[in-house]
């Protein structure tokens, strides 16, 4: 397994109706590196966003979807999604403000 730095762990935030409703409970959803562990995700969130304290991290692995182009079949890349629960006294994450 390659050494992943904290700034390589979080790829992008996931902005859906369900993830926006979960923000009321201080749960934030991110697309993360497929080989990242829960402790690496926790460290990355706490380092990238000032004043945040992570209570727990839930992860989900998704296989690539089968796609077809003509008679050729292929698969898209595997992805991993993480839902990060912040503590009550933690600061909110700024990138989600105003959405």
mmCIF file with all atom_site columns, C-alpha atoms in Angstrom, residues 21-59:
data_model
loop_
_atom_site.group_PDB
_atom_site.id
_atom_site.type_symbol
_atom_site.label_atom_id
_atom_site.label_alt_id
_atom_site.label_comp_id
_atom_site.label_asym_id
_atom_site.label_entity_id
_atom_site.label_seq_id
_atom_site.pdbx_PDB_ins_code
_atom_site.Cartn_x
_atom_site.Cartn_y
_atom_site.Cartn_z
_atom_site.occupancy
_atom_site.B_iso_or_equiv
_atom_site.pdbx_formal_charge
_atom_site.auth_seq_id
_atom_site.auth_comp_id
_atom_site.auth_asym_id
_atom_site.auth_atom_id
_atom_site.pdbx_PDB_model_num
ATOM 1  C CA . UNK A 1 21 ? -30.013 16.998 5.536  1.00 0.00 ? 21 UNK A CA 1
ATOM 2  C CA . UNK A 1 22 ? -27.388 15.084 7.549  1.00 0.00 ? 22 UNK A CA 1
ATOM 3  C CA . UNK A 1 23 ? -25.405 18.302 8.046  1.00 0.00 ? 23 UNK A CA 1
ATOM 4  C CA . UNK A 1 24 ? -27.957 19.335 10.704 1.00 0.00 ? 24 UNK A CA 1
ATOM 5  C CA . UNK A 1 25 ? -26.542 16.481 12.803 1.00 0.00 ? 25 UNK A CA 1
ATOM 6  C CA . UNK A 1 26 ? -22.927 17.546 11.982 1.00 0.00 ? 26 UNK A CA 1
ATOM 7  C CA . UNK A 1 27 ? -22.431 14.659 9.534  1.00 0.00 ? 27 UNK A CA 1
ATOM 8  C CA . UNK A 1 28 ? -20.419 15.485 6.414  1.00 0.00 ? 28 UNK A CA 1
ATOM 9  C CA . UNK A 1 29 ? -19.998 13.223 3.374  1.00 0.00 ? 29 UNK A CA 1
ATOM 10 C CA . UNK A 1 30 ? -16.800 12.996 1.317  1.00 0.00 ? 30 UNK A CA 1
ATOM 11 C CA . UNK A 1 31 ? -15.466 10.950 -1.577 1.00 0.00 ? 31 UNK A CA 1
ATOM 12 C CA . UNK A 1 32 ? -12.148 9.573  -0.292 1.00 0.00 ? 32 UNK A CA 1
ATOM 13 C CA . UNK A 1 33 ? -9.150  7.631  -1.610 1.00 0.00 ? 33 UNK A CA 1
ATOM 14 C CA . UNK A 1 34 ? -10.099 3.939  -2.052 1.00 0.00 ? 34 UNK A CA 1
ATOM 15 C CA . UNK A 1 35 ? -7.270  2.670  0.179  1.00 0.00 ? 35 UNK A CA 1
ATOM 16 C CA . UNK A 1 36 ? -7.701  5.231  2.987  1.00 0.00 ? 36 UNK A CA 1
ATOM 17 C CA . UNK A 1 37 ? -8.459  3.907  6.455  1.00 0.00 ? 37 UNK A CA 1
ATOM 18 C CA . UNK A 1 38 ? -10.844 5.416  8.996  1.00 0.00 ? 38 UNK A CA 1
ATOM 19 C CA . UNK A 1 39 ? -7.972  6.788  11.087 1.00 0.00 ? 39 UNK A CA 1
ATOM 20 C CA . UNK A 1 40 ? -6.413  8.422  8.004  1.00 0.00 ? 40 UNK A CA 1
ATOM 21 C CA . UNK A 1 41 ? -9.766  10.021 7.126  1.00 0.00 ? 41 UNK A CA 1
ATOM 22 C CA . UNK A 1 42 ? -10.147 11.325 10.683 1.00 0.00 ? 42 UNK A CA 1
ATOM 23 C CA . UNK A 1 43 ? -6.639  12.802 10.627 1.00 0.00 ? 43 UNK A CA 1
ATOM 24 C CA . UNK A 1 44 ? -7.207  14.415 7.217  1.00 0.00 ? 44 UNK A CA 1
ATOM 25 C CA . UNK A 1 45 ? -10.460 16.129 8.258  1.00 0.00 ? 45 UNK A CA 1
ATOM 26 C CA . UNK A 1 46 ? -8.954  17.463 11.482 1.00 0.00 ? 46 UNK A CA 1
ATOM 27 C CA . UNK A 1 47 ? -5.861  18.812 9.689  1.00 0.00 ? 47 UNK A CA 1
ATOM 28 C CA . UNK A 1 48 ? -7.613  20.279 6.636  1.00 0.00 ? 48 UNK A CA 1
ATOM 29 C CA . UNK A 1 49 ? -10.439 22.038 8.480  1.00 0.00 ? 49 UNK A CA 1
ATOM 30 C CA . UNK A 1 50 ? -9.418  24.145 11.497 1.00 0.00 ? 50 UNK A CA 1
ATOM 31 C CA . UNK A 1 51 ? -11.338 23.665 14.735 1.00 0.00 ? 51 UNK A CA 1
ATOM 32 C CA . UNK A 1 52 ? -12.951 20.358 13.810 1.00 0.00 ? 52 UNK A CA 1
ATOM 33 C CA . UNK A 1 53 ? -12.951 17.285 16.070 1.00 0.00 ? 53 UNK A CA 1
ATOM 34 C CA . UNK A 1 54 ? -14.133 14.004 14.571 1.00 0.00 ? 54 UNK A CA 1
ATOM 35 C CA . UNK A 1 55 ? -16.285 11.740 16.731 1.00 0.00 ? 55 UNK A CA 1
ATOM 36 C CA . UNK A 1 56 ? -16.551 8.816  14.293 1.00 0.00 ? 56 UNK A CA 1
ATOM 37 C CA . UNK A 1 57 ? -16.137 7.847  10.650 1.00 0.00 ? 57 UNK A CA 1
ATOM 38 C CA . UNK A 1 58 ? -18.339 5.476  8.631  1.00 0.00 ? 58 UNK A CA 1
ATOM 39 C CA . UNK A 1 59 ? -17.046 4.236  5.252  1.00 0.00 ? 59 UNK A CA 1
#
